[in-house]
PDB file of C-alpha atoms and ligand atoms in Angstrom:
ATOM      1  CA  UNK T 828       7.105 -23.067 -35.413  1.00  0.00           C
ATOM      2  CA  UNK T 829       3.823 -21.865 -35.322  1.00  0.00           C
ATOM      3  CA  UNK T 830       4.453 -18.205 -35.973  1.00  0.00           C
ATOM      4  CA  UNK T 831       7.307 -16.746 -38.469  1.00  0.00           C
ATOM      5  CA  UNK T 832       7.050 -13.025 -36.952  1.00  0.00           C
ATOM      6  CA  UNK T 833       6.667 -11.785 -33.569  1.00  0.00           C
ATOM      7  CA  UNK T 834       5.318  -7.793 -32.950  1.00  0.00           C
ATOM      8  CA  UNK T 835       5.694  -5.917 -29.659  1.00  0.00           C
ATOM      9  CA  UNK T 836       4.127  -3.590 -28.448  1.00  0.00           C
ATOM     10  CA  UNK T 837       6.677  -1.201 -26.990  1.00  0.00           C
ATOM     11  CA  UNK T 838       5.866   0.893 -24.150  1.00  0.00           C
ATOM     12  CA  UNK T 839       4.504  -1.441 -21.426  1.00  0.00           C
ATOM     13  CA  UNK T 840       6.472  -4.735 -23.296  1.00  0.00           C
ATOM     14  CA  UNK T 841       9.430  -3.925 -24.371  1.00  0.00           C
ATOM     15  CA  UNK T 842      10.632  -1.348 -21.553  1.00  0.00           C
ATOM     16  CA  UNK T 843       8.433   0.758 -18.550  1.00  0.00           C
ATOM     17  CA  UNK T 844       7.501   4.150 -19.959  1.00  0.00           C
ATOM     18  CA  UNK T 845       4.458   4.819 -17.832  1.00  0.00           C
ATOM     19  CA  UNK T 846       6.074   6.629 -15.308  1.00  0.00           C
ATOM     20  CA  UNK T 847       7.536   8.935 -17.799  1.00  0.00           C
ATOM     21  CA  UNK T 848       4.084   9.438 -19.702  1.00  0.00           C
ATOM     22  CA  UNK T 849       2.384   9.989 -16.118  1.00  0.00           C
ATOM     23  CA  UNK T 850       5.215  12.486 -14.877  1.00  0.00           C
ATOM     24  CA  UNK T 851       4.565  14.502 -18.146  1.00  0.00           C
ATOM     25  CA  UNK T 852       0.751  14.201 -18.483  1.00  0.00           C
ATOM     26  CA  UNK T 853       0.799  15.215 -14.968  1.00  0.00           C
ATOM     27  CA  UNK T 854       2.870  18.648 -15.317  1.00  0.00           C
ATOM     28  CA  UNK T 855       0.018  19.536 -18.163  1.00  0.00           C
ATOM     29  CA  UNK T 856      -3.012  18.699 -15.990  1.00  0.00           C
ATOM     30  CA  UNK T 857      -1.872  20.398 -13.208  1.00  0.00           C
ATOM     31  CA  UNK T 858      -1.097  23.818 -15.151  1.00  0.00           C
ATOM     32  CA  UNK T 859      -4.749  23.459 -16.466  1.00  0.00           C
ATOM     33  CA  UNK T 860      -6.322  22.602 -13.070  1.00  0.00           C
ATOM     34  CA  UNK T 861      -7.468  19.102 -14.229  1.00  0.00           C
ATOM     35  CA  UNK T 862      -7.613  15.761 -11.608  1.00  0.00           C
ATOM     36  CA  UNK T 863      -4.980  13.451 -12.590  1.00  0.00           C
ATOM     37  CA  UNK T 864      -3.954  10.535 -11.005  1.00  0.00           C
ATOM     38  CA  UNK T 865      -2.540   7.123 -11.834  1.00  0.00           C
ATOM     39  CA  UNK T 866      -6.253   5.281 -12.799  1.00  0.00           C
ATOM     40  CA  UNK T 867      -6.814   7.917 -15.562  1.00  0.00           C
ATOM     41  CA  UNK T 868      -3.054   7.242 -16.700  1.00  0.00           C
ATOM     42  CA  UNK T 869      -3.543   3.485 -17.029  1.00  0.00           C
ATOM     43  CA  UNK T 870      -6.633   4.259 -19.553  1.00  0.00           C
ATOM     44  CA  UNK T 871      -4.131   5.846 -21.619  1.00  0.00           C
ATOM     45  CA  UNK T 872      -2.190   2.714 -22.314  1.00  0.00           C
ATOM     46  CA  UNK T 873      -1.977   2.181 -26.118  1.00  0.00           C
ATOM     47  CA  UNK T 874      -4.166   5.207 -26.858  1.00  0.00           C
ATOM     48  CA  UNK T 875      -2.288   7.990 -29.187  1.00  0.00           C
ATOM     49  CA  UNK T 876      -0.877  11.006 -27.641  1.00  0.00           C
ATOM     50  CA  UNK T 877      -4.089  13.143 -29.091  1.00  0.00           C
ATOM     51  CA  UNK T 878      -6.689  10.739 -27.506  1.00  0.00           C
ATOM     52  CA  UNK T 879      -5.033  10.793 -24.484  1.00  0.00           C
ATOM     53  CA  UNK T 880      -5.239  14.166 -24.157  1.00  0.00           C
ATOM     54  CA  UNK T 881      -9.173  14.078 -24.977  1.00  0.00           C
ATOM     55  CA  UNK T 882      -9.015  11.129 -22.277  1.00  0.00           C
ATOM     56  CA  UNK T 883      -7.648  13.787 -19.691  1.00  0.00           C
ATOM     57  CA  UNK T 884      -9.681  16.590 -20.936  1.00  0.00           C
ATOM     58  CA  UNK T 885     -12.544  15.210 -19.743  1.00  0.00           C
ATOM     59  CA  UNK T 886     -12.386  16.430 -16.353  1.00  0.00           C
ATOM     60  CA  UNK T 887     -11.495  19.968 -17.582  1.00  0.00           C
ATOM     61  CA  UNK T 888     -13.741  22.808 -16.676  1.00  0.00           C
ATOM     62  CA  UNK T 889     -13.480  24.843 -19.986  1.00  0.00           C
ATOM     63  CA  UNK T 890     -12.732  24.165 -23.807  1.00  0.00           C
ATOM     64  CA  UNK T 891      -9.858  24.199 -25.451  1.00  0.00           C
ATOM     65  CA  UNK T 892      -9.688  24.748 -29.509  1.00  0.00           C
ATOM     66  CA  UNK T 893      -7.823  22.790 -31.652  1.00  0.00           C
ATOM     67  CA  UNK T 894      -4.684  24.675 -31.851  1.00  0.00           C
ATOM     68  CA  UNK T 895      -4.537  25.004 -28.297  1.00  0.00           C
ATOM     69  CA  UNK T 896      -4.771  21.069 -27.990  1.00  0.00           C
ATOM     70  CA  UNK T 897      -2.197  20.810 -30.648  1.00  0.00           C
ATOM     71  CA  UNK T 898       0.115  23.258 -28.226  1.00  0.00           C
ATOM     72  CA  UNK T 899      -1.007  21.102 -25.348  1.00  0.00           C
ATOM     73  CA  UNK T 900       0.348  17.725 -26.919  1.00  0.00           C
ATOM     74  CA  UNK T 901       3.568  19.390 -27.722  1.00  0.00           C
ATOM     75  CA  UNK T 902       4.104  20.755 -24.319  1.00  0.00           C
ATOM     76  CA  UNK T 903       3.366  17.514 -22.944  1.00  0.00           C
ATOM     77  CA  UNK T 904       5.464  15.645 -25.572  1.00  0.00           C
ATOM     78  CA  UNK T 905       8.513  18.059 -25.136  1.00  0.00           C
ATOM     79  CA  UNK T 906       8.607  17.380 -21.000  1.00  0.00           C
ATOM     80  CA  UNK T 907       8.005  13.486 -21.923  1.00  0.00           C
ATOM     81  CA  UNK T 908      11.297  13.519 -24.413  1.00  0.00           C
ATOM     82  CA  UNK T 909      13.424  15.582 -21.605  1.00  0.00           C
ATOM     83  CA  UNK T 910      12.516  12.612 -19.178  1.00  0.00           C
ATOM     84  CA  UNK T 911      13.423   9.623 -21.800  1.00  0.00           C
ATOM     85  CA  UNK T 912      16.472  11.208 -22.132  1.00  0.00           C
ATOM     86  CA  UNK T 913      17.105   9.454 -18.480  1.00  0.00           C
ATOM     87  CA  UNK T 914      16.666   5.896 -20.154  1.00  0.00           C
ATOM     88  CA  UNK T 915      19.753   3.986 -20.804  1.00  0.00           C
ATOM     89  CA  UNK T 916      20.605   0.380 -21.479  1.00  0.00           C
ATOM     90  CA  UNK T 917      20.086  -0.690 -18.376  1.00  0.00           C
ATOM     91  CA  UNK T 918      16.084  -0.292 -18.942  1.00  0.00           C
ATOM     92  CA  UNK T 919      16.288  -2.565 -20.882  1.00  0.00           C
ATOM     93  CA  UNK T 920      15.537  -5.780 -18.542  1.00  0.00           C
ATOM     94  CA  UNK T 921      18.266  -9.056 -19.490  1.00  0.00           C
ATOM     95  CA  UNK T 922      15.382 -10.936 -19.640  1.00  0.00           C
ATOM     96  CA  UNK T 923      13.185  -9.211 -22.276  1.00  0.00           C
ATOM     97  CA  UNK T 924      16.730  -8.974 -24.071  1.00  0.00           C
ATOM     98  CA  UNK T 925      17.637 -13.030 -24.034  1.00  0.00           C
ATOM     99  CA  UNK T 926      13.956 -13.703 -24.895  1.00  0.00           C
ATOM    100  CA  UNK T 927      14.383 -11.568 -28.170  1.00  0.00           C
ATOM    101  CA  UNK T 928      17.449 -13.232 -29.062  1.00  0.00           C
ATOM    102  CA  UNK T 929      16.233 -16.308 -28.274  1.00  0.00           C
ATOM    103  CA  UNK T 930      13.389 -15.647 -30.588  1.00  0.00           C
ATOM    104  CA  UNK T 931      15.313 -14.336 -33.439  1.00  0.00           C
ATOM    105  CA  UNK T 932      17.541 -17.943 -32.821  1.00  0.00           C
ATOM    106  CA  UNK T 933      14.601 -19.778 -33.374  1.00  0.00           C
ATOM    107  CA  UNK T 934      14.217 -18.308 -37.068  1.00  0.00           C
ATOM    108  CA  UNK T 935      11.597 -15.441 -36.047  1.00  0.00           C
ATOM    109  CA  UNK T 936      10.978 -12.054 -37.209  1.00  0.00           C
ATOM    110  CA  UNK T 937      10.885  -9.831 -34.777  1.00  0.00           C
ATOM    111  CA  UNK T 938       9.227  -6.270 -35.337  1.00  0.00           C
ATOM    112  CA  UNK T 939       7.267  -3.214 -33.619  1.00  0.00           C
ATOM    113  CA  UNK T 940       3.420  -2.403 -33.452  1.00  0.00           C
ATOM    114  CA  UNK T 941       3.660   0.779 -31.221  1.00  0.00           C
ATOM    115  CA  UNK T 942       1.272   3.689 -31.227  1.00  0.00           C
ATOM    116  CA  UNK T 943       4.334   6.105 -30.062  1.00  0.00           C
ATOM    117  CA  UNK T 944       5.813   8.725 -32.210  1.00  0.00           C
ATOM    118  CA  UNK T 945       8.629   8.494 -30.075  1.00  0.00           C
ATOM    119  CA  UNK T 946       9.148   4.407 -30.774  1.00  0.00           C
ATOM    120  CA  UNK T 947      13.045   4.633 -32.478  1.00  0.00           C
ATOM    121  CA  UNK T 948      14.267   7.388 -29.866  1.00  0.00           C
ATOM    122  CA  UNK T 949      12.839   5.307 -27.327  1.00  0.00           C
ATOM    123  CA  UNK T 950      14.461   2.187 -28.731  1.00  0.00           C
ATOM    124  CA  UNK T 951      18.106   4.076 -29.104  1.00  0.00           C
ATOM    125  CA  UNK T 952      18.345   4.908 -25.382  1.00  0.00           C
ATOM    126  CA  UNK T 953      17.630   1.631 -24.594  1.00  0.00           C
ATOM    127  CA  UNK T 954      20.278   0.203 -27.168  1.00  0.00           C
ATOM    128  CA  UNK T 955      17.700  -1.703 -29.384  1.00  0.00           C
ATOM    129  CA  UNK T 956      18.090   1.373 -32.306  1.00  0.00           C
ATOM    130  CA  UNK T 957      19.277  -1.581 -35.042  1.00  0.00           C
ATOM    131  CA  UNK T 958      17.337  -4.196 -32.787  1.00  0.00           C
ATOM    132  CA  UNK T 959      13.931  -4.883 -35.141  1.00  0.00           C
ATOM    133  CA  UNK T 960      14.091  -6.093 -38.582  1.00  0.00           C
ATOM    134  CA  UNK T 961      10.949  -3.708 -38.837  1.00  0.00           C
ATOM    135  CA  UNK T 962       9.083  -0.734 -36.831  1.00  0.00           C
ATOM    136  CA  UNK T 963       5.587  -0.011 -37.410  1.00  0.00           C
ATOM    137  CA  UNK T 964       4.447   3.355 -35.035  1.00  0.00           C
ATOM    138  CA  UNK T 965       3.061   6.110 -34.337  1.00  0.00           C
ATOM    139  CA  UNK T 966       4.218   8.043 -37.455  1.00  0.00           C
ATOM    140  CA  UNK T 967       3.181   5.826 -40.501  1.00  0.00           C
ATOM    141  CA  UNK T 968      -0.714   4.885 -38.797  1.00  0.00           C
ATOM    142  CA  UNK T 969      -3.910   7.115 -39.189  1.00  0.00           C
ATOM    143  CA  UNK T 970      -5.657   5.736 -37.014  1.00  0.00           C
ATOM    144  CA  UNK T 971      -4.795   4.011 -33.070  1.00  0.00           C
ATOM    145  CA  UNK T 972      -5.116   1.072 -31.131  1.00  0.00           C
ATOM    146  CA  UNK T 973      -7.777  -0.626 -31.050  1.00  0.00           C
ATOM    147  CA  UNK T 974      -8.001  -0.302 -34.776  1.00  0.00           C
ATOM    148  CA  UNK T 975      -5.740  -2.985 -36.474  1.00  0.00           C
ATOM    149  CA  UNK T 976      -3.691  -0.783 -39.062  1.00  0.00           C
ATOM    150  CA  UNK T 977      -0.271  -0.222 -36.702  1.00  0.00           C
ATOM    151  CA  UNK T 978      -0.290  -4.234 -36.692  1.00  0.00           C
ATOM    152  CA  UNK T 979      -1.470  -4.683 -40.128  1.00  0.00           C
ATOM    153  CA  UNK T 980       1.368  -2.319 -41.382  1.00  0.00           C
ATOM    154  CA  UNK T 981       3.657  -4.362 -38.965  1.00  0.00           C
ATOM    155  CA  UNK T 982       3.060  -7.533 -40.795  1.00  0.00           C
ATOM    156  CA  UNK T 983       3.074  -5.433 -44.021  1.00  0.00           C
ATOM    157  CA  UNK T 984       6.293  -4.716 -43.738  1.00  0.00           C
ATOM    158  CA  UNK T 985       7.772  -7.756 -42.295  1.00  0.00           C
ATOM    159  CA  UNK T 986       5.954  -9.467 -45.642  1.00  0.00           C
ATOM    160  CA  UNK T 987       3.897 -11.894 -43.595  1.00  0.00           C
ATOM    161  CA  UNK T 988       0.485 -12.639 -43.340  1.00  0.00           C
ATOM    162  CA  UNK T 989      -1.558 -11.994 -40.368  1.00  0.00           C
ATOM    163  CA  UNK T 990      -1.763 -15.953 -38.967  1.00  0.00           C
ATOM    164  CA  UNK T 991       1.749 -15.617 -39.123  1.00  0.00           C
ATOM    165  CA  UNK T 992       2.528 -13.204 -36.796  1.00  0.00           C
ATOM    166  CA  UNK T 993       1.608 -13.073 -32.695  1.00  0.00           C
ATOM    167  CA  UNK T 994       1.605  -9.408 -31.405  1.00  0.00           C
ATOM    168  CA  UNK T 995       2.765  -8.914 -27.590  1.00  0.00           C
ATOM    169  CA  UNK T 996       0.614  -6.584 -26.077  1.00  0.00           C
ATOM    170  CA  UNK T 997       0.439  -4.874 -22.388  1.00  0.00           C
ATOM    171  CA  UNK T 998      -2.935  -2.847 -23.591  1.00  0.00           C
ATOM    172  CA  UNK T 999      -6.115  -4.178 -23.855  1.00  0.00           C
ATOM    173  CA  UNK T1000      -6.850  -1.873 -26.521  1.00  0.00           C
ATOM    174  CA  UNK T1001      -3.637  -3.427 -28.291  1.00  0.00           C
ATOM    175  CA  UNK T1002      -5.416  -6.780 -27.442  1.00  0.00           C
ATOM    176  CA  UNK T1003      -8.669  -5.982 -29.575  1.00  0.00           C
ATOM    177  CA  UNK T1004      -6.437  -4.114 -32.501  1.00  0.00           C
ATOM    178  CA  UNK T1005      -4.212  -7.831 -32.872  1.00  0.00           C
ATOM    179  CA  UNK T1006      -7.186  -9.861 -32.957  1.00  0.00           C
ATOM    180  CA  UNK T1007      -9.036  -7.623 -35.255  1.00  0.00           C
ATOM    181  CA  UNK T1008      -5.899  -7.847 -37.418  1.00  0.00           C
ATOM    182  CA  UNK T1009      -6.166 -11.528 -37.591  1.00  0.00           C
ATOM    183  CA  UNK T1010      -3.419 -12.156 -35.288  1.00  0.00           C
ATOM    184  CA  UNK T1011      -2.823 -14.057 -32.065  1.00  0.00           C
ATOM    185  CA  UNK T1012      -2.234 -11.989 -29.351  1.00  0.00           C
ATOM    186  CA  UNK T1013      -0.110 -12.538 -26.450  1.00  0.00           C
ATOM    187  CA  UNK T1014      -1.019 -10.457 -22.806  1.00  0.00           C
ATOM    188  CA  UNK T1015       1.202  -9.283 -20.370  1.00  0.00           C
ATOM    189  CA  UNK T1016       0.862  -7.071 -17.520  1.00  0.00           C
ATOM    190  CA  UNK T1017      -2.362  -5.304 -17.514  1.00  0.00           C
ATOM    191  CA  UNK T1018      -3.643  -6.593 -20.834  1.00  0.00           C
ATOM    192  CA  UNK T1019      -3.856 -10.054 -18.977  1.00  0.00           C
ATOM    193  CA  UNK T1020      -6.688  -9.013 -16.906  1.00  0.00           C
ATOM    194  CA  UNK T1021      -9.008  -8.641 -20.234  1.00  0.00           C
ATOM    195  CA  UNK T1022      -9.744 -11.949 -20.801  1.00  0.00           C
ATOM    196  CA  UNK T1023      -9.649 -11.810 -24.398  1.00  0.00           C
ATOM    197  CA  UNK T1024      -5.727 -13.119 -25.367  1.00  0.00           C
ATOM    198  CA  UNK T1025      -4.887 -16.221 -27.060  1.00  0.00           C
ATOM    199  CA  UNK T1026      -2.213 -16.450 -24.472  1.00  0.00           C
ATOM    200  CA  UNK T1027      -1.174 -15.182 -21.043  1.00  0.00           C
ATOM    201  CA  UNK T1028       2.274 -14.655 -20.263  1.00  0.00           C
ATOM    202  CA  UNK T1029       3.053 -14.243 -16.471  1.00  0.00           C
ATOM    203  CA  UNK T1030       6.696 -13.874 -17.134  1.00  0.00           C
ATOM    204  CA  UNK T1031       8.167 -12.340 -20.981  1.00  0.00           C
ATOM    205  CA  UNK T1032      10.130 -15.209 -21.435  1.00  0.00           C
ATOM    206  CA  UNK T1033       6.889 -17.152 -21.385  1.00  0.00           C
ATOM    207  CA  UNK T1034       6.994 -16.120 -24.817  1.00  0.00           C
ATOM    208  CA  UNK T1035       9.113 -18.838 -25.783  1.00  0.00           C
ATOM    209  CA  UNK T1036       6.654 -21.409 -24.773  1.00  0.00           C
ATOM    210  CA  UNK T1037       3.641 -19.528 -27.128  1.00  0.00           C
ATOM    211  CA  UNK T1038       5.674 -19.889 -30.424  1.00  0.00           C
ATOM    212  CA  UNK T1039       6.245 -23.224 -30.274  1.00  0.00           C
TER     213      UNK T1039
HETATM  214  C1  BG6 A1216       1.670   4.162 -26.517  1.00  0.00           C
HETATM  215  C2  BG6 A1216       1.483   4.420 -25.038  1.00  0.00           C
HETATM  216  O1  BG6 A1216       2.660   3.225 -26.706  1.00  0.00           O
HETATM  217  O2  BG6 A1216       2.035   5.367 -27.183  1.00  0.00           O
HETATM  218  C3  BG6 A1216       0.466   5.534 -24.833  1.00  0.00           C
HETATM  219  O3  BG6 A1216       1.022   3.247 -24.405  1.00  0.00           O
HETATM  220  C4  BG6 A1216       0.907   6.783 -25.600  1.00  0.00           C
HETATM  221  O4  BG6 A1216       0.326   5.819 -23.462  1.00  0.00           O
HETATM  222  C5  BG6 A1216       1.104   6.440 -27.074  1.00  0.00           C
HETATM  223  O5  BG6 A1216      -0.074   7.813 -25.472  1.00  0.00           O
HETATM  224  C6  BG6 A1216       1.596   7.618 -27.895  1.00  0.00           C
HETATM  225  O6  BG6 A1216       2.900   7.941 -27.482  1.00  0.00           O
HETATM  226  P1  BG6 A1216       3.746   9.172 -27.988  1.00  0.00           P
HETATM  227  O7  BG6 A1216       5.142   8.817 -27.570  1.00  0.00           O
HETATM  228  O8  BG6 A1216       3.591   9.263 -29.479  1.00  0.00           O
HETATM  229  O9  BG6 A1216       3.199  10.392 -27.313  1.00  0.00           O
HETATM  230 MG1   MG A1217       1.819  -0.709 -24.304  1.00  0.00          MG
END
């Protein structure tokens, strides 16, 4: 085996959240008057909830202090957890599910790298709550994708090195933050279009071919 961990990315790899996080990001931008539309969304891909909201700010016509872009993020956050609350099981595709087990049969670690602060609620309407042998997220990092330190903590805490473990990624900002970790990276999805994986998967059960 070439790896002895594997960490995913969650939102974008593990199950669709995007339409959520656009639906919610959405509601904000049009209470504040700002241009939103499904471009600007897919630049928020891997970035933390507070850089998105700088990300969307830029087309806003005024300022808003710190406080109030605290009260923004919550407001956004609060519609975004009222819409997950629609995610059952069934998001959760039988293919990404037999490719995990079939990973976990072959001796692997499996574990999160997400920048979300909503990764285990997430995971627990989707019925992978006791899934991961580890999570690394949005609440034990300082600092978000690209920067290595969600993946780095990932490994951490799965006690492996970093050319042990191959993140899965759907963000090209996730991309740059495995690599800079000293991982291999696997693309899917939109991260494939970077250029800069060690692998491109085409289908998530590709995975199995990458590990091996
Ligand atoms: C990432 C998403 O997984 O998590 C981003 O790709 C999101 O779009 C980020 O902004 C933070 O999510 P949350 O759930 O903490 O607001
Ligand atoms: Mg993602």
């Amino acid at each position: 085996m070439k790896y002895k961990g594997v960490i995913f990315d969650l939102d974008g790899v593990i199950c669709s959240t995007d339409h959520y996080h656009y639906l919610a990001w959405k509601a904000l931008a049009d209470r504040l008057g700002i241009y939103f539309d499904e471009t600007i969304n897919n630049r928020l891909r891997g970035v933390s909830r507070m850089a998105s909201l700088e990300i969307i700010l830029e087309r806003y016509n005024g300022t808003l202090s710190e406080e109030e872009k605290l009260a923004a993020a919550e407001e956004k956050n609060n519609l975004y957890r009222e819409l997950l609350k629609e995610m059952t099981p069934a998001d959760l595709s039988p293919e990404v599910k037999n490719t995990l087990d079939a990973l976990r049969a072959k001796g692997l670690l499996l574990g999160i790298g997400s920048s979300s602060k909503n990764t285990k609620f997430i995971l627990s309407r989707i019925g992978l709550g006791d899934y991961f042998d580890k999570i690394s997220d949005g609440t034990n990092i300082t600092r978000s994708k690209p920067d290595p330190e969600v993946f780095l903590k990932g490994a951490e805490y799965l006690g492996l090195g970093p050319k042990d473990c191959l993140v899965v990624e759907d963000a090209k900002a996730g991309i740059e933050a495995a690599l800079a970790a000293g991982m291999d990276a696997a693309a899917i999805g939109d991260a494939t279009s970077c250029g800069l994986a060690t692998y491109n998967l085409s289908a998530f059960s590709d995975l199995l071919n990458c590990v091996e």
